[in-house]
PDB file of N, CA, C and O in Angstrom:
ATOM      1  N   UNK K   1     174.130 128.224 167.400  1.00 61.00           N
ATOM      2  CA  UNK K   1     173.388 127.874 166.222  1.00 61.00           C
ATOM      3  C   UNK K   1     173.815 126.472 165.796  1.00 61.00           C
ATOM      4  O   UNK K   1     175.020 126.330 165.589  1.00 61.00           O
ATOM      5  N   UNK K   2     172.989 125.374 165.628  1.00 72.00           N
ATOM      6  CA  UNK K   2     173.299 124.106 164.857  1.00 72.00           C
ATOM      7  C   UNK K   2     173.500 123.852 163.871  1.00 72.00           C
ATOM      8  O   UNK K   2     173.153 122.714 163.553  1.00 72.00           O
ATOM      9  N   UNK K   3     174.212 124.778 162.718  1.00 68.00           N
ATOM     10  CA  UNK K   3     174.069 124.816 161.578  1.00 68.00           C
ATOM     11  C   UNK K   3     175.633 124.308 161.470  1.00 68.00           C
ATOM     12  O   UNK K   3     176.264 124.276 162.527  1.00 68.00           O
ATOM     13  N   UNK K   4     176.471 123.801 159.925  1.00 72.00           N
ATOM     14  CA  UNK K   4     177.607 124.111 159.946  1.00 72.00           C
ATOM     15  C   UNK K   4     177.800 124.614 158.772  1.00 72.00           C
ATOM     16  O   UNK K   4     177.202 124.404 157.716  1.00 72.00           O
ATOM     17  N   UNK K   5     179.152 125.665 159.155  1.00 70.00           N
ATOM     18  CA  UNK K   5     179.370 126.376 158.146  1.00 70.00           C
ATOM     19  C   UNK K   5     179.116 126.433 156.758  1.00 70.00           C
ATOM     20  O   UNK K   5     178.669 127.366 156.091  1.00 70.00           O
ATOM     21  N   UNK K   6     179.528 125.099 156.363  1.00 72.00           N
ATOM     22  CA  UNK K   6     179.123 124.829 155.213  1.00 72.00           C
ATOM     23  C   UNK K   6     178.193 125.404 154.225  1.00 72.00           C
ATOM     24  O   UNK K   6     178.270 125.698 153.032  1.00 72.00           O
ATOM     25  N   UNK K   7     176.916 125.487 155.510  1.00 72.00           N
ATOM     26  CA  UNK K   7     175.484 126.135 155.269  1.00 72.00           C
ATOM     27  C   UNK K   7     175.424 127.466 154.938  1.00 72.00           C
ATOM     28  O   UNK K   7     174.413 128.154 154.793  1.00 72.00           O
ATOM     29  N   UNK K   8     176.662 127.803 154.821  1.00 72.00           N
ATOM     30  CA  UNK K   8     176.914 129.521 155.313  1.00 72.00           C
ATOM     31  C   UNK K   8     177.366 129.589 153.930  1.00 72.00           C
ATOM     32  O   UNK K   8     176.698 130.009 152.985  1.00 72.00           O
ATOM     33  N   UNK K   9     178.639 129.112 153.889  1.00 66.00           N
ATOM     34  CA  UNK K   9     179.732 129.281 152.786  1.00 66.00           C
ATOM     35  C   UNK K   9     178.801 128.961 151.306  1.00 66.00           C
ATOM     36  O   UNK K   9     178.915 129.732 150.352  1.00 66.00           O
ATOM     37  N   UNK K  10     177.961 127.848 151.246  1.00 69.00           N
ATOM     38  CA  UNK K  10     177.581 127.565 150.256  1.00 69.00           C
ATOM     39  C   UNK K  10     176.699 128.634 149.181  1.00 69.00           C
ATOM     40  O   UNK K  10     177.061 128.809 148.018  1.00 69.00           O
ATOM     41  N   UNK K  11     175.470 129.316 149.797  1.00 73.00           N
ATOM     42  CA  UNK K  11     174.891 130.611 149.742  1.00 73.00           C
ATOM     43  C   UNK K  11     175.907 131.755 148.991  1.00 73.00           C
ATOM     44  O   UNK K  11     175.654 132.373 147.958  1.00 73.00           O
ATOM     45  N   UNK K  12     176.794 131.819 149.595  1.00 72.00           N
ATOM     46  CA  UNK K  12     177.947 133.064 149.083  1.00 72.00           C
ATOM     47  C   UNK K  12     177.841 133.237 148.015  1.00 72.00           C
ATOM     48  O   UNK K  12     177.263 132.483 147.233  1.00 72.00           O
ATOM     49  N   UNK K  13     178.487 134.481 147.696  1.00 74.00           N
ATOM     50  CA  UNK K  13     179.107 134.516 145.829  1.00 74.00           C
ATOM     51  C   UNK K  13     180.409 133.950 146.002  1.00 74.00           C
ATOM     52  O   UNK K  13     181.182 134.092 146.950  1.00 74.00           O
ATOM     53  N   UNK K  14     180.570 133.127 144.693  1.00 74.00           N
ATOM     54  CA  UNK K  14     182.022 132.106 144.479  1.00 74.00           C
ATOM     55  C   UNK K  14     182.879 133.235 145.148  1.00 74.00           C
ATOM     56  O   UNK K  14     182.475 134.396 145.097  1.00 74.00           O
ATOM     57  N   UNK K  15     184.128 132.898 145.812  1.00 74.00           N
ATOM     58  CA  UNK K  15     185.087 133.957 145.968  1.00 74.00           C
ATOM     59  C   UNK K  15     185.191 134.840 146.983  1.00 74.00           C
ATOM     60  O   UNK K  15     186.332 135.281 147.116  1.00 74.00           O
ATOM     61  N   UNK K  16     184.171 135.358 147.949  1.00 78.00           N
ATOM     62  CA  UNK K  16     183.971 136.268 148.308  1.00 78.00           C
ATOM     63  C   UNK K  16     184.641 135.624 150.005  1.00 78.00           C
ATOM     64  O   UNK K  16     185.129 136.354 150.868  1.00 78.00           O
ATOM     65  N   UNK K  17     184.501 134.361 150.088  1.00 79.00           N
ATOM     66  CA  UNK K  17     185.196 133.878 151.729  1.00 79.00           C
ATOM     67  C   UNK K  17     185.828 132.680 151.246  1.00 79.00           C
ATOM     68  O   UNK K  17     185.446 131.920 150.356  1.00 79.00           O
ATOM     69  N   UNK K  18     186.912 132.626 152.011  1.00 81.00           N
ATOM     70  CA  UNK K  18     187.913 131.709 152.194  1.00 81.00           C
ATOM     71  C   UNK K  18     187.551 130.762 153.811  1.00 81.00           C
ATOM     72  O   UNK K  18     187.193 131.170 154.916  1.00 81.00           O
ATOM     73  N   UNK K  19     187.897 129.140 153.196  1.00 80.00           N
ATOM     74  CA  UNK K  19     187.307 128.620 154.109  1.00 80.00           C
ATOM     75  C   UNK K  19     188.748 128.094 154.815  1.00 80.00           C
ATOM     76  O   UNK K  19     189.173 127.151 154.148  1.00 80.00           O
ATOM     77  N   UNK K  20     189.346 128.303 155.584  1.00 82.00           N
ATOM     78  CA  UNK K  20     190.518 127.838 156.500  1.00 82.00           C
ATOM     79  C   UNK K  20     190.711 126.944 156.918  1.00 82.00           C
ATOM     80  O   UNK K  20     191.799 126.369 156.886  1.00 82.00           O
ATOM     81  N   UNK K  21     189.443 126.455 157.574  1.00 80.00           N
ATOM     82  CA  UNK K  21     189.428 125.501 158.613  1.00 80.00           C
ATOM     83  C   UNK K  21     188.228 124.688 158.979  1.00 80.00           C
ATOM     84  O   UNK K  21     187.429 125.269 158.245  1.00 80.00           O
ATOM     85  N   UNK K  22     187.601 123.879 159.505  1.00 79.00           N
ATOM     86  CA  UNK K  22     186.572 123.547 159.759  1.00 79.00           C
ATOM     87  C   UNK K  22     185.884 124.294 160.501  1.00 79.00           C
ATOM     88  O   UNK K  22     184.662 124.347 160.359  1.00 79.00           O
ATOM     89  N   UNK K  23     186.457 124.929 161.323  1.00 81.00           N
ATOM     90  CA  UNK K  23     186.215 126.025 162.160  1.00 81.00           C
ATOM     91  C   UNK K  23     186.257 127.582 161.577  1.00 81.00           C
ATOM     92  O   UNK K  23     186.070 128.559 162.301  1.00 81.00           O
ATOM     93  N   UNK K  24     186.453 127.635 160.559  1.00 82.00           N
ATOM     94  CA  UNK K  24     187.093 129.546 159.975  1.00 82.00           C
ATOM     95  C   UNK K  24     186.705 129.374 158.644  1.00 82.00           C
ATOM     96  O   UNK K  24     187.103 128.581 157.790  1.00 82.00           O
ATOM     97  N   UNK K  25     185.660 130.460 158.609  1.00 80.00           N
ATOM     98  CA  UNK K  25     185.518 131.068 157.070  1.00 80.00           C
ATOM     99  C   UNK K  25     185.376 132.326 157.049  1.00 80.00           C
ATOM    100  O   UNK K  25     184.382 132.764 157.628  1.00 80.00           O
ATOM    101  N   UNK K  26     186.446 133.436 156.288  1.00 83.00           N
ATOM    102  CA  UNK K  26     186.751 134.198 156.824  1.00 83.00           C
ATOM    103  C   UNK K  26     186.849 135.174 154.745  1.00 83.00           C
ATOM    104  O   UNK K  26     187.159 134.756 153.629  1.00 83.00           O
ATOM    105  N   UNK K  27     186.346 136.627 155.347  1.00 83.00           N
ATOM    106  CA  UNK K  27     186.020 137.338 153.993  1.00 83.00           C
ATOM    107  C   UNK K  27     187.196 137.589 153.647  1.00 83.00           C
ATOM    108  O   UNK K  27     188.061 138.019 154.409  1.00 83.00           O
ATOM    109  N   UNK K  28     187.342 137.345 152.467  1.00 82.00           N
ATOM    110  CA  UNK K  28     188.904 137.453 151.430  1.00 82.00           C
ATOM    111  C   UNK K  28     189.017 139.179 152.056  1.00 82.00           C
ATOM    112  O   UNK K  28     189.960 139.298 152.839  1.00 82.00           O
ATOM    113  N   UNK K  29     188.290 140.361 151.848  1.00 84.00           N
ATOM    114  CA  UNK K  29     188.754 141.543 152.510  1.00 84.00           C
ATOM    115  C   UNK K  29     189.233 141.677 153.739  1.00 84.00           C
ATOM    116  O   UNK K  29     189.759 142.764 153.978  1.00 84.00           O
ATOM    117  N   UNK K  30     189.188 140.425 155.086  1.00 85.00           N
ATOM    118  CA  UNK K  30     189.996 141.322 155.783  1.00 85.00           C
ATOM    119  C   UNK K  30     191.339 140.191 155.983  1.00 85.00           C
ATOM    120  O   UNK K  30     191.985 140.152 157.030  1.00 85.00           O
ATOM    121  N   UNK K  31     191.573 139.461 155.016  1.00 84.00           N
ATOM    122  CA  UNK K  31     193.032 138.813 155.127  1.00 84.00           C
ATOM    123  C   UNK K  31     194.132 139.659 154.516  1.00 84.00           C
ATOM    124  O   UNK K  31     194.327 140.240 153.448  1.00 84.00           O
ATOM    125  N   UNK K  32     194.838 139.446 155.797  1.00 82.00           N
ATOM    126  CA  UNK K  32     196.166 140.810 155.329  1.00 82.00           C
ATOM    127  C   UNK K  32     197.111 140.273 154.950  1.00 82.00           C
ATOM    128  O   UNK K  32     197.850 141.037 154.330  1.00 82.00           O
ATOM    129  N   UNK K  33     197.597 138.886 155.058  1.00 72.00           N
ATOM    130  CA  UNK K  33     198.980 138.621 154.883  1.00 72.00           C
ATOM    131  C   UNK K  33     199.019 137.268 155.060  1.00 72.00           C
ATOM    132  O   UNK K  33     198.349 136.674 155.904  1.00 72.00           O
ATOM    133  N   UNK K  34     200.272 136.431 153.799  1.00 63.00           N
ATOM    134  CA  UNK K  34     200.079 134.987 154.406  1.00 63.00           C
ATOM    135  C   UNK K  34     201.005 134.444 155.109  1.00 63.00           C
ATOM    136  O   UNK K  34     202.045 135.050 155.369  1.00 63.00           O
ATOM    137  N   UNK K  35     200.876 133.794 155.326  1.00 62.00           N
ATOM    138  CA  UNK K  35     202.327 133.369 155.851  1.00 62.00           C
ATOM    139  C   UNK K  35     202.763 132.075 155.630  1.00 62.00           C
ATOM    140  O   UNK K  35     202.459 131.339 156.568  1.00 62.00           O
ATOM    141  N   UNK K  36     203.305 131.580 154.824  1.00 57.00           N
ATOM    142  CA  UNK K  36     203.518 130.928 153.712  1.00 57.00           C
ATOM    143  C   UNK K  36     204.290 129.524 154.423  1.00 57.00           C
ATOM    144  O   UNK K  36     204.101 128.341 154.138  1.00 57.00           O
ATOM    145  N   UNK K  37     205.021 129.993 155.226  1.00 60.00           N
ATOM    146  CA  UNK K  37     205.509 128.464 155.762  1.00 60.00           C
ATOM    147  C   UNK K  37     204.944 127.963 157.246  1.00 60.00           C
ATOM    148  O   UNK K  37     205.358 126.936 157.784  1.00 60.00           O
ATOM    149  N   UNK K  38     204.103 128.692 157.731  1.00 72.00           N
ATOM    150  CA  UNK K  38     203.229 128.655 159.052  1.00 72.00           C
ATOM    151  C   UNK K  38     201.960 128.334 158.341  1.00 72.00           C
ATOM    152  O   UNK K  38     201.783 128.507 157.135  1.00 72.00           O
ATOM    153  N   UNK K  39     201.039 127.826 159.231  1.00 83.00           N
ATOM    154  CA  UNK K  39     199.355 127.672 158.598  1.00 83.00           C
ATOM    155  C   UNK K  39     198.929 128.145 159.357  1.00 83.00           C
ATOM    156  O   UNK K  39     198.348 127.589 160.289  1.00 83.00           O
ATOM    157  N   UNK K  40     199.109 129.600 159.175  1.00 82.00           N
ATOM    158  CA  UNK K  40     198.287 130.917 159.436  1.00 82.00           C
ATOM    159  C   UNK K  40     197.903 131.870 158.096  1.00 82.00           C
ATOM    160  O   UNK K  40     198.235 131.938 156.912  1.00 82.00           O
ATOM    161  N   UNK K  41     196.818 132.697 159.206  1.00 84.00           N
ATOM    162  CA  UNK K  41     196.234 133.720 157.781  1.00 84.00           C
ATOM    163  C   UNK K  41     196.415 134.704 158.962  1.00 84.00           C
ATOM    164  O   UNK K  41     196.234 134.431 160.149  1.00 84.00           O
ATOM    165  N   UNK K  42     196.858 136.061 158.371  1.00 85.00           N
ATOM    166  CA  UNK K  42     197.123 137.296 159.424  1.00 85.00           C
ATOM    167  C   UNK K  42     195.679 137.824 159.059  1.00 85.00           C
ATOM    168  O   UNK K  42     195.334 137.712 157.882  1.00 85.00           O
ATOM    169  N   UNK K  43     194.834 138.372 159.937  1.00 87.00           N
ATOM    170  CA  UNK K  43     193.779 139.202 159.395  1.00 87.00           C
ATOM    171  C   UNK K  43     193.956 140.999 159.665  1.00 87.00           C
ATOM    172  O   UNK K  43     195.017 141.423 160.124  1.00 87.00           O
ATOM    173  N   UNK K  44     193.024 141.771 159.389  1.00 88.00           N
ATOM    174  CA  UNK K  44     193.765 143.411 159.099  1.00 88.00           C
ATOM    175  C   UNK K  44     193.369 143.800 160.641  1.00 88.00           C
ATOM    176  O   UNK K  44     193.750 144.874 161.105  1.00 88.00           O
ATOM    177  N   UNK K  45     192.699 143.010 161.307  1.00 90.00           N
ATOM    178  CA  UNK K  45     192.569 143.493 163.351  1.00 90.00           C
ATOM    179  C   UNK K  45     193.741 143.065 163.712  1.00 90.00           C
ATOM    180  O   UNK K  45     194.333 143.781 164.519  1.00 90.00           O
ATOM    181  N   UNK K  46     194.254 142.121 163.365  1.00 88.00           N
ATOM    182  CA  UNK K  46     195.805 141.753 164.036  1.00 88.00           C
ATOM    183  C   UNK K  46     195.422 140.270 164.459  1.00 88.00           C
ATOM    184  O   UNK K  46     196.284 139.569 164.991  1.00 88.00           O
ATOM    185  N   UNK K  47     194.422 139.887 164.281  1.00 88.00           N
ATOM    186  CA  UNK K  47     194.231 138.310 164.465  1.00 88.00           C
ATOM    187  C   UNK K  47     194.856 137.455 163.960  1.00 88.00           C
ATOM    188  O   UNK K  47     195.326 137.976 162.948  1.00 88.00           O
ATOM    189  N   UNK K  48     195.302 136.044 164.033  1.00 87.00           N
ATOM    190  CA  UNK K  48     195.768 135.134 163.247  1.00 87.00           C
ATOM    191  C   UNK K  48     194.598 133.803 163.662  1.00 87.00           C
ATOM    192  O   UNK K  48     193.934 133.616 164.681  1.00 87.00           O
ATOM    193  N   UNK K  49     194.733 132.874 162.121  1.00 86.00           N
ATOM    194  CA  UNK K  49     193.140 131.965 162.113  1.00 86.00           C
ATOM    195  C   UNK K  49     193.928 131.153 161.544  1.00 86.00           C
ATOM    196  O   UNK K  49     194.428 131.382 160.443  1.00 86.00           O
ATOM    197  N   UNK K  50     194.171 129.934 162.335  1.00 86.00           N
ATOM    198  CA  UNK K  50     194.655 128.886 161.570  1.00 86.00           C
ATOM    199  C   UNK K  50     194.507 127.997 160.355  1.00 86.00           C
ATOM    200  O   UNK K  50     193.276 128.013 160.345  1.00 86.00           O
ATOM    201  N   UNK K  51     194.703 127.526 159.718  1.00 87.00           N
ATOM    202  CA  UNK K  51     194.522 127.311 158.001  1.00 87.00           C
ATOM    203  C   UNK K  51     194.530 125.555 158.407  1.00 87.00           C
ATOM    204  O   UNK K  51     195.501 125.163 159.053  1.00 87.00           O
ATOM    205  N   UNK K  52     193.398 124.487 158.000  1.00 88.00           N
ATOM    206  CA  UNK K  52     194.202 123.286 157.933  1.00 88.00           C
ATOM    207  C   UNK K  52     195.376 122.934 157.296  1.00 88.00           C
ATOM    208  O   UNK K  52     195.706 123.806 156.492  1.00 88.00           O
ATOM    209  N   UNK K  53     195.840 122.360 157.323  1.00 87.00           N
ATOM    210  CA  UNK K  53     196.782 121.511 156.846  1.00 87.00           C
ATOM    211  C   UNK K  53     196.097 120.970 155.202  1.00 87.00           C
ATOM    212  O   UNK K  53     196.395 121.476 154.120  1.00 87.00           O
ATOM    213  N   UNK K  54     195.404 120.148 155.363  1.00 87.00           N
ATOM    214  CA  UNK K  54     194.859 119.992 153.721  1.00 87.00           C
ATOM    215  C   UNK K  54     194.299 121.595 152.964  1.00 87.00           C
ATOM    216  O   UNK K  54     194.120 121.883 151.780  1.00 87.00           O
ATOM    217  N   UNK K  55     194.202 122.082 153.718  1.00 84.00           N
ATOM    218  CA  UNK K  55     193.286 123.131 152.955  1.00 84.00           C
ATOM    219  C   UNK K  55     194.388 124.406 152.546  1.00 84.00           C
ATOM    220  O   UNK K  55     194.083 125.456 151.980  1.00 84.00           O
ATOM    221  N   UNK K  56     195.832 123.961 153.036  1.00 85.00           N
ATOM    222  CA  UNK K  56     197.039 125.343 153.258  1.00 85.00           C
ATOM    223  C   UNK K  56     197.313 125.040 151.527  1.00 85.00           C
ATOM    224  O   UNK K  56     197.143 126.179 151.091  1.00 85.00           O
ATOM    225  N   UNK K  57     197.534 124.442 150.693  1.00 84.00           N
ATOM    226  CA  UNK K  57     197.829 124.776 149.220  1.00 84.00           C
ATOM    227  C   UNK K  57     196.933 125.534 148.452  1.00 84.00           C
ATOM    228  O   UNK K  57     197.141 126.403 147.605  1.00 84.00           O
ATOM    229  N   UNK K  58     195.726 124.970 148.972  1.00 81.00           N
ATOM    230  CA  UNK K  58     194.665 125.857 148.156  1.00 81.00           C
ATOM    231  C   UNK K  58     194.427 127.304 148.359  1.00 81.00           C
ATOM    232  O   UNK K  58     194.247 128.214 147.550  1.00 81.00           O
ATOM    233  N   UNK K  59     194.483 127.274 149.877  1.00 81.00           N
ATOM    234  CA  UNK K  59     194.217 128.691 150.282  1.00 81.00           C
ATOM    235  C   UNK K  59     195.111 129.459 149.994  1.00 81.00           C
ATOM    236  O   UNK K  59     194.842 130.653 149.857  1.00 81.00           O
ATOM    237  N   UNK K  60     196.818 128.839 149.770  1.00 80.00           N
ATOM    238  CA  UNK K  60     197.739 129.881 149.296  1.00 80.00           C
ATOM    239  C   UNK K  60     197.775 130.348 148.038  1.00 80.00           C
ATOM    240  O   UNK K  60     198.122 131.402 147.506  1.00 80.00           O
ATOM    241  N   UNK K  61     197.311 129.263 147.665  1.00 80.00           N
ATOM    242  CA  UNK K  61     197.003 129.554 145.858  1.00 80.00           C
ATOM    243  C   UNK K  61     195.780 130.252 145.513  1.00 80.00           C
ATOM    244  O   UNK K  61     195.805 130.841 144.432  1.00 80.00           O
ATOM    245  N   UNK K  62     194.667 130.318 146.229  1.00 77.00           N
ATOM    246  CA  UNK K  62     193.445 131.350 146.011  1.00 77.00           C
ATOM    247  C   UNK K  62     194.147 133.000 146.496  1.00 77.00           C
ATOM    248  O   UNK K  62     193.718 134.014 145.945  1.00 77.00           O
ATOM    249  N   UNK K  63     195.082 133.065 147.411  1.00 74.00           N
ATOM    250  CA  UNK K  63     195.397 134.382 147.952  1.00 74.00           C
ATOM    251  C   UNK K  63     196.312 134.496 147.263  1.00 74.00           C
ATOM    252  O   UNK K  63     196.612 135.690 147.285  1.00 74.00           O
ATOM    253  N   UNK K  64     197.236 133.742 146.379  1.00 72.00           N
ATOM    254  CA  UNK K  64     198.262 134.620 145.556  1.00 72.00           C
ATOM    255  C   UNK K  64     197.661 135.335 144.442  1.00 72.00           C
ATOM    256  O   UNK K  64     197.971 136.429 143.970  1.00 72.00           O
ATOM    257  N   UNK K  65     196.207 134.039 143.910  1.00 61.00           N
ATOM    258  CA  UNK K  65     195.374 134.868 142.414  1.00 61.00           C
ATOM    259  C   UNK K  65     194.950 136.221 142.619  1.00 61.00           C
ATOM    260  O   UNK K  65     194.902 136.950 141.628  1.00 61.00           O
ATOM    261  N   UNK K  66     194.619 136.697 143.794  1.00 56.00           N
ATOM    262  CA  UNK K  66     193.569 137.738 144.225  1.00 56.00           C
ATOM    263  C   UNK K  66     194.930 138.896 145.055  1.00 56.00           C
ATOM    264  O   UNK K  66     194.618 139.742 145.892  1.00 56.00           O
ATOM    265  N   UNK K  67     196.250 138.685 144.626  1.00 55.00           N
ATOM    266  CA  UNK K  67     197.317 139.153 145.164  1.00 55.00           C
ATOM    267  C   UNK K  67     197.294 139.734 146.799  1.00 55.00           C
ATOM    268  O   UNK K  67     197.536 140.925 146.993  1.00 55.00           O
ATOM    269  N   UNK K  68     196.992 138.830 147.936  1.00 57.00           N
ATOM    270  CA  UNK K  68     196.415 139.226 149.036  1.00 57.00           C
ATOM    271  C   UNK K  68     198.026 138.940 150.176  1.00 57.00           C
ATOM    272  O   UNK K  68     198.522 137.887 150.574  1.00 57.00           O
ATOM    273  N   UNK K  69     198.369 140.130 150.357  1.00 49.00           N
ATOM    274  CA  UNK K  69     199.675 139.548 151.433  1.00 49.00           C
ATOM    275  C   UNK K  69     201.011 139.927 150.565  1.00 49.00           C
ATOM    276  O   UNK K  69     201.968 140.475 151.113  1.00 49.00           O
ATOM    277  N   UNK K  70     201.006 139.564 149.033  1.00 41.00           N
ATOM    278  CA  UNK K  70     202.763 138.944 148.410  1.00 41.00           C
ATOM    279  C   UNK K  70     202.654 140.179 147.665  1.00 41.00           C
ATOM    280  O   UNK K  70     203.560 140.526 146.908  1.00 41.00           O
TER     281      UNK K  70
END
């Protein structure tokens, strides 16, 4: 598909996906765990989805509000 995510994420309800990466947007329900000094997100299949680097404060700080992992 030629679309980018963006196109995806924008549509949503506020909140409902976390965007990781340029590559990863991923539903706040299946992130299991963070991992706080790695820029990873554990998901509840056993996957791990790498987090950018600019985007790792925010995303830790959206998953501590929504108590996801801690």
């Amino acid at each position: 598909m030629a679309l980018t995510i963006k196109r995806f994420h924008d549509p949503m309800p506020p909140g409902a996906f976390l965007r990781l990466h340029r590559k990863h947007l991923v539903n706040r329900g299946y992130v299991a765990t963070n991992q706080p000094d790695e820029y990873w997100q554990r998901l509840t299949n056993g996957d791990r989805v790498a987090v950018a680097r600019r985007r790792a404060e925010t995303v830790l700080r959206e998953t501590k509000l929504v108590g996801i992992g801690y």
